[in-house]
Amino acid sequence: MRCGGQRKMSKISRLIRRSKPWKRRLLIFFIFCALCFCFFPWFSPPSTEPNEDFIQKSFSSSRSPLRVAIVMPIVNCQILTRVKPSLEIWKQLPPGRIPPGSEVSVIFHYNKFAKSNPGVLDDISHVWKSVPMHIRRTFRDVRVWSADLSDQADEYPLGPCEMFHRMFPLLRLSGFTHWFQYEPDVRPIRSGWLSQIVKLSVENKDCELWWQLGSEPVYHSVTDYVKVADTMDVDLHINGNALYCVRSAEFDSYRSEVRRIFPRSGCDGDINSIIGEFNGWDHALYRYRHTRANRAFKQHSKFRLDPLIRNFGTSLYTIQEVRVKFPNAFLVHGKNVIDSTNHQVLKDSGTDKPPFSENLIQYMFWRTFGRQPSQNEMLFWFKLLDSCRDANEVQQYMVEFQSVCHTKVVSEELLNLFDSEQHAAIFSGFATTVHRLPYPQELNLLFDIIELHTPRHGDYVESLLNAPDSHEAVGLVCELTINMACKAEAKEGIDSHQCGSLQAKVKSILPAGCVVQHISVSELTASCDGIMSQVKNPLRCVLFENVNKILVCTKSFTWNFPSYTPHLRSTSFDKNISIEGITKPEGFEVQFRRLYKGTKFTSQSLQDEKRDLDHILGVRWTRERRSLWVTDFHASPSMCNSQIFSLLNADVNAKIDFGNCEYFRGENGESVCASDNDLKVLAFDNWNGFGLHPCPSVTREAFFLAYRDDPEFSKASAVICSHPVANCELYMPFKKPIILYATTRLEFGRNDKFVPWRNHWVKDEDKARMAWTHWLENMLAIASNPSNIIAANNLYDSKYIEYFTGIKPLLLPSWCGPGLKEMGQNNYRPTLTDVLLTPYRTNLEYQGHKIPSSGWPNMDNWDSIPAPLSHAIFDELFAEVEERKLHQFRINTIRNAFPSGYKHVSDLKSFPVFLFIPYQASVMSFFELYRLNVPMLVPSKRLLIYWMAKHKIMFERVYGQPEEVFAKHRYTSLPSPNSFAIEDAKVWVNFYDIYQEDTFPHLLYFDTWKHALDILSSVNLAEVATAMTKHNEAEQIRLTKLWENVLSFPARQEHFKTAQYDDFEGALFESHRVRPPADHLVECEGKKKALATKMNNVATSHVAREPFYSKCDEQGEVTDQEQSRKFVSKFLHPLTHGAFASACSSVEYDAEHDLLACDTGIQVLFLRNPYSCSDIRLSLDKQLLCF
């Protein structure tokens, strides 16, 4: 305001003197206020104009009706390390043209006051000038706005939140209509991204269509499944890097209400807790409209999902994958993008800071905790790095964080991360006890207790009040936290050494009146009101109930497998740790190096190694889709190669009638079990299916009739048969290529007298001999057909087939491993120090003197030795361990480490080394274990032969002793593979999987147990694991190329261009020039006649049937059959058969605007570019989601 002159002041003084006293006092007060505003301008209200500096000014004074701002929020340490690399991407992927009538500006939104920080404006100007001139001219001007946040406000999530909310009034005042938040970790994946932003803004000039337009999370985090109080669903918020409309009074009111309702002015996304994953204004904007009080919120459509940008958060992604999966996406928000050429993580790649990656966080975490971080732990530590902290500083934080509940001390550095010492103690207690951070409900309860809101915990409250110092108070909070974490552990199935014994765990959930009498991992014996009862697998029980004095487990959990369990043969080592009196613990790496002195770890990621991915990744998108048909009685032989089949665009249509089918899934997550896929005729039937018993020929004919005209089978490109390989006989009459893929003995299912569960059908030696002879003849017929392939997954069975038939199979080792990308992330990070005895079944339960010299032992007496580690083979080992005083040396078994089984074979990677003692020449589990890239101790040939002679192990390599039908030809000079003589075994041992050093290099062979211990203490296990990883990567590429040749069916299908036979014998003879043998059982005659009658009826209908469908009938109208076919074709389309369709009363597609409309009866929902979606789903807030 302006101040008056001398005359005005004299008039004012006269006016004051003539006024009444009360008026005089009031007038003096107003004059004083006016003088304050005149002479003391800092009393004036805050400015509504931005604190602005220009980096690039426009020479045009005209203004366009639509003005868009690209706003990049930054802090000082990000200018060179993130902003510069982000802008450099614009050179390869330029923003595109701006249409007439539109303008775009760039605004760098700085968290502090730019002019008070020397060099900030110069750095921003330097970075901007590095952008090519033709791109800079795209923008009207470039500005730096200073948020000037206080030290209290300049922290996550308050700082970003405050900067976001300030943008709307400042942008409106500056004439902008829309703005896009472009954080430094946003990157374009296609050129023309800015043109798309402007196009979307033009369509929404007056904010009629949307207020916020962006992406839901397309990655997994804790927000996917944790529901927060007062809300109706999990968090599917739109990420803050989105496009916003400025000129909407309704949106202003909405944001104001969010800031009023949610804590800290709308900066926390959870009303009742402070869990980090829910913090942030973008979470608050989402959760406000999803609270129970806002069920009737009518403006859900104003928050629009659009393929413009995809949000990957902290998960890894490759640009190539995103481009393929999201063909209409232009931008990606994510912390970890992988360069598809060398798999390097391109995060924070600047000039003065090393790149931080998920691998580096995992390495630092592993060095401290001896395990991999959980998802919410990973996000927590990533946020520290995002705040420009140094890696060494974060490592020190981890060490101090881990030791809080041991030292009862919270350092000043940790207090910078947590609100209080109690807060730090709670988080540390959960992380060290149950290997995760606390959930919202657990935090709420703990804080209620500490703040005296829970009288049930009065003892703790009183102790906290009377604690003499913070040291004692932290200890009490840790004790309370660990008790609560242990209760959560009992429900979640996590095993923690801090939670006490098995008995204590079970006691905590036993009902009143029940007392534990005896407990083990497998069985609980308890007395309820004097009545004894037993419960199997007590650790899997979440809730016990006393039902008529009988203890019953009424609720079980899905097992989350323990990180440690004691082994059965150990030294006097006690893993239990008491909370009281414990000094600061050593890091896991220090403990590990005591046992494995030669091992040295590094944070170097294998993602930095270059890989030959172009051929592999290119194959899938250029090859015609193939379908492989499998009906084995074991899922592993075919499904172990599913990764390779997927790369080759081959789908496995598996119908497995065996128990392990439930552990495998198809490419799209479908079941491979026969019970879910309508397998006809063939059945496991208590091992009868292996030999097609009781009437093999009738079974083969019935199978042919069942699948001769089967539409699903007709689509199969080829058949793979492995387990048993002899069941390839089923597919001989079909005009399909057969891939005979041997993974175990050739006679399995025909003449396998030593296999106990097959013995019933092999007692009749004549029938077994006849079945074996016919099978060999059929195999030769299969091999003579050029359309078929004879292959084996191991050298032993390849030589075995050659011994009996003269055929030399193609050697195709099973893959049984992850994809190349997962393999590249496969660093050696054990979390335990135990040696793991593998495989799961070792046959070391049988004592040598009870095993016959020529055959298998009585397997009904399998528990004659309590456990494998009690076998005499290990006597020398444990004697050497005692002599060396290796008190921390332990061997664990898979059965003992995972009493209820493991979720995935990768769970075994927590162990630093495998001890592999084979029970067979080749087993599928060896392939699985080797692909884990964990070092493997393996007995040398000399030692294995010694054990075979002394302890009679490896008896299971011999399934039977079938006749050498073609003995007069003698295809090889090898001795019989089915001889139990040691001299013969010495020859065949050369073909065992574990001794194929070209195919499986880097195995650690030992001649004695003393030698094995020397290897463990001297060899660098990390280097061995790295070498295994590199070999496995090359091996997957090699195997993929081999399978690519095998699956080249069109070149080999000329043989099948003959007429299709309707009868079994004719089709069999036509395809392979053989005839089926007769079944000799009396019951088979009746089955044969019944089948003949059925065949005649089917044949008659087969001759009379019309083509599948005709276009029109005689009157020119569409037939019912064609109408049905059209209906099916229509609903196979994603736009009509997507998951959303059931909620729509009508679905329409506007081709001109590329817009899908779904009328739900209440409102019409829209989705752009629907053809880019593999599936379309309806979210809980009634939006169409593109997947």
PDB file of N, CA and C in Angstrom, residues 629 631 692 700-701 703-704 707 713 719 721 725-740 750 771 773-785 787-788 790 1055-1056 1058-1061 1063-1077:
ATOM      1  N   TRP A 629       1.475 -82.484 -27.376  1.00  0.00           N
ATOM      2  CA  TRP A 629       0.523 -83.310 -26.637  1.00  0.00           C
ATOM      3  C   TRP A 629       1.292 -84.260 -25.712  1.00  0.00           C
ATOM      4  N   THR A 631       0.794 -87.125 -22.376  1.00  0.00           N
ATOM      5  CA  THR A 631      -0.049 -87.881 -21.431  1.00  0.00           C
ATOM      6  C   THR A 631       0.825 -88.796 -20.575  1.00  0.00           C
ATOM      7  N   LEU A 692      -0.361-100.512 -19.664  1.00  0.00           N
ATOM      8  CA  LEU A 692      -1.642-100.555 -20.368  1.00  0.00           C
ATOM      9  C   LEU A 692      -2.431-101.801 -19.976  1.00  0.00           C
ATOM     10  N   ARG A 700      -5.075 -99.881 -26.370  1.00  0.00           N
ATOM     11  CA  ARG A 700      -4.549 -99.076 -27.470  1.00  0.00           C
ATOM     12  C   ARG A 700      -5.639 -98.784 -28.503  1.00  0.00           C
ATOM     13  N   GLU A 701      -6.482 -99.788 -28.789  1.00  0.00           N
ATOM     14  CA  GLU A 701      -7.550 -99.582 -29.766  1.00  0.00           C
ATOM     15  C   GLU A 701      -8.602 -98.608 -29.240  1.00  0.00           C
ATOM     16  N   PHE A 703      -8.113 -96.290 -27.100  1.00  0.00           N
ATOM     17  CA  PHE A 703      -7.489 -94.967 -27.090  1.00  0.00           C
ATOM     18  C   PHE A 703      -7.551 -94.347 -28.487  1.00  0.00           C
ATOM     19  N   PHE A 704      -7.305 -95.173 -29.491  1.00  0.00           N
ATOM     20  CA  PHE A 704      -7.360 -94.679 -30.868  1.00  0.00           C
ATOM     21  C   PHE A 704      -8.769 -94.193 -31.216  1.00  0.00           C
ATOM     22  N   TYR A 707      -9.628 -90.796 -29.548  1.00  0.00           N
ATOM     23  CA  TYR A 707      -8.950 -89.581 -29.993  1.00  0.00           C
ATOM     24  C   TYR A 707      -8.854 -89.447 -31.509  1.00  0.00           C
ATOM     25  N   PHE A 713      -7.242 -82.952 -29.789  1.00  0.00           N
ATOM     26  CA  PHE A 713      -6.052 -83.688 -30.201  1.00  0.00           C
ATOM     27  C   PHE A 713      -5.679 -83.371 -31.651  1.00  0.00           C
ATOM     28  N   VAL A 719       3.405 -85.353 -30.581  1.00  0.00           N
ATOM     29  CA  VAL A 719       3.216 -86.021 -29.289  1.00  0.00           C
ATOM     30  C   VAL A 719       4.588 -86.248 -28.664  1.00  0.00           C
ATOM     31  N   CYS A 721       6.279 -88.448 -25.589  1.00  0.00           N
ATOM     32  CA  CYS A 721       6.039 -89.474 -24.576  1.00  0.00           C
ATOM     33  C   CYS A 721       7.368 -89.818 -23.903  1.00  0.00           C
ATOM     34  N   VAL A 725       8.339 -94.332 -21.536  1.00  0.00           N
ATOM     35  CA  VAL A 725       8.525 -94.084 -22.953  1.00  0.00           C
ATOM     36  C   VAL A 725       7.833 -95.147 -23.800  1.00  0.00           C
ATOM     37  N   ALA A 726       7.613 -96.347 -23.220  1.00  0.00           N
ATOM     38  CA  ALA A 726       6.957 -97.432 -23.964  1.00  0.00           C
ATOM     39  C   ALA A 726       5.526 -97.097 -24.335  1.00  0.00           C
ATOM     40  N   ASN A 727       4.903 -96.167 -23.645  1.00  0.00           N
ATOM     41  CA  ASN A 727       3.524 -95.804 -23.976  1.00  0.00           C
ATOM     42  C   ASN A 727       3.424 -94.965 -25.244  1.00  0.00           C
ATOM     43  N   CYS A 728       4.557 -94.753 -25.912  1.00  0.00           N
ATOM     44  CA  CYS A 728       4.509 -94.182 -27.262  1.00  0.00           C
ATOM     45  C   CYS A 728       3.709 -95.095 -28.188  1.00  0.00           C
ATOM     46  N   GLU A 729       3.575 -96.371 -27.821  1.00  0.00           N
ATOM     47  CA  GLU A 729       2.785 -97.306 -28.639  1.00  0.00           C
ATOM     48  C   GLU A 729       1.359 -96.807 -28.834  1.00  0.00           C
ATOM     49  N   LEU A 730       0.839 -96.053 -27.881  1.00  0.00           N
ATOM     50  CA  LEU A 730      -0.527 -95.541 -27.985  1.00  0.00           C
ATOM     51  C   LEU A 730      -0.711 -94.648 -29.214  1.00  0.00           C
ATOM     52  N   TYR A 731       0.336 -93.948 -29.624  1.00  0.00           N
ATOM     53  CA  TYR A 731       0.193 -92.912 -30.646  1.00  0.00           C
ATOM     54  C   TYR A 731       0.656 -93.370 -32.027  1.00  0.00           C
ATOM     55  N   MET A 732       1.025 -94.633 -32.152  1.00  0.00           N
ATOM     56  CA  MET A 732       1.508 -95.113 -33.452  1.00  0.00           C
ATOM     57  C   MET A 732       0.455 -95.056 -34.555  1.00  0.00           C
ATOM     58  N   PRO A 733      -0.846 -95.325 -34.302  1.00  0.00           N
ATOM     59  CA  PRO A 733      -1.815 -95.289 -35.410  1.00  0.00           C
ATOM     60  C   PRO A 733      -2.206 -93.871 -35.847  1.00  0.00           C
ATOM     61  N   PHE A 734      -1.835 -92.849 -35.072  1.00  0.00           N
ATOM     62  CA  PHE A 734      -2.211 -91.481 -35.423  1.00  0.00           C
ATOM     63  C   PHE A 734      -1.188 -90.877 -36.385  1.00  0.00           C
ATOM     64  N   LYS A 735      -1.661 -90.018 -37.208  1.00  0.00           N
ATOM     65  CA  LYS A 735      -0.763 -89.350 -38.145  1.00  0.00           C
ATOM     66  C   LYS A 735      -0.209 -88.090 -37.494  1.00  0.00           C
ATOM     67  N   LYS A 736       0.561 -88.323 -36.433  1.00  0.00           N
ATOM     68  CA  LYS A 736       1.204 -87.240 -35.697  1.00  0.00           C
ATOM     69  C   LYS A 736       2.681 -87.587 -35.501  1.00  0.00           C
ATOM     70  N   PRO A 737       3.577 -86.616 -35.643  1.00  0.00           N
ATOM     71  CA  PRO A 737       4.974 -86.879 -35.297  1.00  0.00           C
ATOM     72  C   PRO A 737       5.097 -87.272 -33.831  1.00  0.00           C
ATOM     73  N   ILE A 738       5.928 -88.260 -33.540  1.00  0.00           N
ATOM     74  CA  ILE A 738       6.149 -88.739 -32.177  1.00  0.00           C
ATOM     75  C   ILE A 738       7.570 -88.369 -31.761  1.00  0.00           C
ATOM     76  N   ILE A 739       7.676 -87.715 -30.614  1.00  0.00           N
ATOM     77  CA  ILE A 739       8.988 -87.439 -30.016  1.00  0.00           C
ATOM     78  C   ILE A 739       9.148 -88.407 -28.853  1.00  0.00           C
ATOM     79  N   LEU A 740       9.897 -89.461 -29.076  1.00  0.00           N
ATOM     80  CA  LEU A 740      10.145 -90.462 -28.039  1.00  0.00           C
ATOM     81  C   LEU A 740      11.321 -89.936 -27.210  1.00  0.00           C
ATOM     82  N   ARG A 750       7.083-102.481 -19.153  1.00  0.00           N
ATOM     83  CA  ARG A 750       6.949-103.692 -19.962  1.00  0.00           C
ATOM     84  C   ARG A 750       7.593-104.902 -19.264  1.00  0.00           C
ATOM     85  N   ALA A 771       5.684-108.674 -24.022  1.00  0.00           N
ATOM     86  CA  ALA A 771       5.431-107.229 -24.056  1.00  0.00           C
ATOM     87  C   ALA A 771       6.706-106.465 -24.393  1.00  0.00           C
ATOM     88  N   THR A 773       9.339-107.670 -26.102  1.00  0.00           N
ATOM     89  CA  THR A 773       9.714-107.935 -27.496  1.00  0.00           C
ATOM     90  C   THR A 773       8.892-107.074 -28.452  1.00  0.00           C
ATOM     91  N   HIS A 774       7.565-107.022 -28.226  1.00  0.00           N
ATOM     92  CA  HIS A 774       6.701-106.208 -29.085  1.00  0.00           C
ATOM     93  C   HIS A 774       7.096-104.727 -28.986  1.00  0.00           C
ATOM     94  N   TRP A 775       7.442-104.290 -27.795  1.00  0.00           N
ATOM     95  CA  TRP A 775       7.808-102.879 -27.620  1.00  0.00           C
ATOM     96  C   TRP A 775       9.085-102.549 -28.408  1.00  0.00           C
ATOM     97  N   LEU A 776      10.087-103.437 -28.360  1.00  0.00           N
ATOM     98  CA  LEU A 776      11.302-103.185 -29.123  1.00  0.00           C
ATOM     99  C   LEU A 776      11.010-103.138 -30.626  1.00  0.00           C
ATOM    100  N   GLU A 777      10.145-104.030 -31.103  1.00  0.00           N
ATOM    101  CA  GLU A 777       9.784-104.016 -32.520  1.00  0.00           C
ATOM    102  C   GLU A 777       9.067-102.719 -32.889  1.00  0.00           C
ATOM    103  N   ASN A 778       8.168-102.293 -31.995  1.00  0.00           N
ATOM    104  CA  ASN A 778       7.449-101.043 -32.241  1.00  0.00           C
ATOM    105  C   ASN A 778       8.395 -99.841 -32.218  1.00  0.00           C
ATOM    106  N   MET A 779       9.367 -99.887 -31.317  1.00  0.00           N
ATOM    107  CA  MET A 779      10.309 -98.768 -31.243  1.00  0.00           C
ATOM    108  C   MET A 779      11.129 -98.657 -32.519  1.00  0.00           C
ATOM    109  N   LEU A 780      11.541 -99.796 -33.046  1.00  0.00           N
ATOM    110  CA  LEU A 780      12.263 -99.774 -34.312  1.00  0.00           C
ATOM    111  C   LEU A 780      11.385 -99.218 -35.434  1.00  0.00           C
ATOM    112  N   ALA A 781      10.085 -99.552 -35.384  1.00  0.00           N
ATOM    113  CA  ALA A 781       9.159 -99.029 -36.393  1.00  0.00           C
ATOM    114  C   ALA A 781       8.999 -97.518 -36.245  1.00  0.00           C
ATOM    115  N   ILE A 782       8.917 -97.056 -35.006  1.00  0.00           N
ATOM    116  CA  ILE A 782       8.811 -95.608 -34.761  1.00  0.00           C
ATOM    117  C   ILE A 782      10.057 -94.897 -35.273  1.00  0.00           C
ATOM    118  N   ALA A 783      11.229 -95.485 -34.985  1.00  0.00           N
ATOM    119  CA  ALA A 783      12.484 -94.863 -35.401  1.00  0.00           C
ATOM    120  C   ALA A 783      12.631 -94.847 -36.916  1.00  0.00           C
ATOM    121  N   SER A 784      12.018 -95.822 -37.611  1.00  0.00           N
ATOM    122  CA  SER A 784      12.161 -95.880 -39.063  1.00  0.00           C
ATOM    123  C   SER A 784      11.312 -94.839 -39.767  1.00  0.00           C
ATOM    124  N   ASN A 785      10.343 -94.270 -39.078  1.00  0.00           N
ATOM    125  CA  ASN A 785       9.500 -93.236 -39.656  1.00  0.00           C
ATOM    126  C   ASN A 785      10.230 -91.895 -39.568  1.00  0.00           C
ATOM    127  N   SER A 787       9.382 -88.964 -39.709  1.00  0.00           N
ATOM    128  CA  SER A 787       8.685 -87.871 -39.030  1.00  0.00           C
ATOM    129  C   SER A 787       8.858 -87.927 -37.520  1.00  0.00           C
ATOM    130  N   ASN A 788       9.372 -89.020 -37.009  1.00  0.00           N
ATOM    131  CA  ASN A 788       9.519 -89.197 -35.564  1.00  0.00           C
ATOM    132  C   ASN A 788      10.943 -88.900 -35.124  1.00  0.00           C
ATOM    133  N   ILE A 790      13.798 -89.892 -31.984  1.00  0.00           N
ATOM    134  CA  ILE A 790      14.193 -90.695 -30.822  1.00  0.00           C
ATOM    135  C   ILE A 790      15.240 -89.890 -30.074  1.00  0.00           C
ATOM    136  N   HIS A1055       5.308 -87.458 -44.806  1.00  0.00           N
ATOM    137  CA  HIS A1055       4.939 -88.867 -44.673  1.00  0.00           C
ATOM    138  C   HIS A1055       3.468 -89.047 -44.302  1.00  0.00           C
ATOM    139  N   PHE A1056       2.856 -88.029 -43.716  1.00  0.00           N
ATOM    140  CA  PHE A1056       1.500 -88.176 -43.202  1.00  0.00           C
ATOM    141  C   PHE A1056       0.439 -87.662 -44.160  1.00  0.00           C
ATOM    142  N   THR A1058      -1.203 -89.203 -46.339  1.00  0.00           N
ATOM    143  CA  THR A1058      -2.012 -90.310 -46.857  1.00  0.00           C
ATOM    144  C   THR A1058      -3.379 -90.274 -46.214  1.00  0.00           C
ATOM    145  N   ALA A1059      -4.266 -91.138 -46.673  1.00  0.00           N
ATOM    146  CA  ALA A1059      -5.639 -91.138 -46.164  1.00  0.00           C
ATOM    147  C   ALA A1059      -5.673 -91.566 -44.699  1.00  0.00           C
ATOM    148  N   GLN A1060      -6.640 -91.024 -43.986  1.00  0.00           N
ATOM    149  CA  GLN A1060      -6.823 -91.366 -42.576  1.00  0.00           C
ATOM    150  C   GLN A1060      -7.682 -92.637 -42.477  1.00  0.00           C
ATOM    151  N   TYR A1061      -7.194 -93.646 -41.740  1.00  0.00           N
ATOM    152  CA  TYR A1061      -7.943 -94.881 -41.545  1.00  0.00           C
ATOM    153  C   TYR A1061      -8.865 -94.727 -40.351  1.00  0.00           C
ATOM    154  N   ASP A1063     -10.236 -97.554 -38.829  1.00  0.00           N
ATOM    155  CA  ASP A1063     -10.070 -98.686 -37.912  1.00  0.00           C
ATOM    156  C   ASP A1063      -8.645 -98.696 -37.375  1.00  0.00           C
ATOM    157  N   PHE A1064      -8.498 -99.237 -36.170  1.00  0.00           N
ATOM    158  CA  PHE A1064      -7.228 -99.208 -35.443  1.00  0.00           C
ATOM    159  C   PHE A1064      -6.131 -99.970 -36.189  1.00  0.00           C
ATOM    160  N   GLU A1065      -6.395-101.207 -36.576  1.00  0.00           N
ATOM    161  CA  GLU A1065      -5.355-102.024 -37.194  1.00  0.00           C
ATOM    162  C   GLU A1065      -4.915-101.451 -38.536  1.00  0.00           C
ATOM    163  N   GLY A1066      -5.876-100.960 -39.314  1.00  0.00           N
ATOM    164  CA  GLY A1066      -5.525-100.361 -40.596  1.00  0.00           C
ATOM    165  C   GLY A1066      -4.663 -99.118 -40.430  1.00  0.00           C
ATOM    166  N   ALA A1067      -5.045 -98.269 -39.467  1.00  0.00           N
ATOM    167  CA  ALA A1067      -4.282 -97.045 -39.227  1.00  0.00           C
ATOM    168  C   ALA A1067      -2.883 -97.367 -38.727  1.00  0.00           C
ATOM    169  N   LEU A1068      -2.761 -98.379 -37.842  1.00  0.00           N
ATOM    170  CA  LEU A1068      -1.462 -98.761 -37.296  1.00  0.00           C
ATOM    171  C   LEU A1068      -0.546 -99.291 -38.400  1.00  0.00           C
ATOM    172  N   PHE A1069      -1.114-100.138 -39.271  1.00  0.00           N
ATOM    173  CA  PHE A1069      -0.299-100.709 -40.331  1.00  0.00           C
ATOM    174  C   PHE A1069       0.101 -99.646 -41.356  1.00  0.00           C
ATOM    175  N   GLU A1070      -0.835 -98.752 -41.657  1.00  0.00           N
ATOM    176  CA  GLU A1070      -0.551 -97.698 -42.634  1.00  0.00           C
ATOM    177  C   GLU A1070       0.569 -96.775 -42.166  1.00  0.00           C
ATOM    178  N   SER A1071       0.585 -96.436 -40.878  1.00  0.00           N
ATOM    179  CA  SER A1071       1.544 -95.452 -40.378  1.00  0.00           C
ATOM    180  C   SER A1071       2.901 -96.053 -40.062  1.00  0.00           C
ATOM    181  N   HIS A1072       2.937 -97.325 -39.534  1.00  0.00           N
ATOM    182  CA  HIS A1072       4.220 -97.872 -39.105  1.00  0.00           C
ATOM    183  C   HIS A1072       4.474 -99.319 -39.553  1.00  0.00           C
ATOM    184  N   ARG A1073       3.562 -99.865 -40.372  1.00  0.00           N
ATOM    185  CA  ARG A1073       3.745-101.207 -40.935  1.00  0.00           C
ATOM    186  C   ARG A1073       3.897-102.286 -39.857  1.00  0.00           C
ATOM    187  N   VAL A1074       3.135-102.175 -38.784  1.00  0.00           N
ATOM    188  CA  VAL A1074       3.114-103.211 -37.737  1.00  0.00           C
ATOM    189  C   VAL A1074       1.671-103.524 -37.405  1.00  0.00           C
ATOM    190  N   ARG A1075       1.463-104.689 -36.761  1.00  0.00           N
ATOM    191  CA  ARG A1075       0.129-105.084 -36.317  1.00  0.00           C
ATOM    192  C   ARG A1075       0.167-105.326 -34.817  1.00  0.00           C
ATOM    193  N   PRO A1076      -0.969-105.087 -34.129  1.00  0.00           N
ATOM    194  CA  PRO A1076      -0.980-105.252 -32.669  1.00  0.00           C
ATOM    195  C   PRO A1076      -0.983-106.725 -32.271  1.00  0.00           C
ATOM    196  N   PRO A1077      -0.322-107.085 -31.167  1.00  0.00           N
ATOM    197  CA  PRO A1077      -0.375-108.467 -30.675  1.00  0.00           C
ATOM    198  C   PRO A1077      -1.721-108.743 -30.036  1.00  0.00           C
TER     199      PRO A1077
END
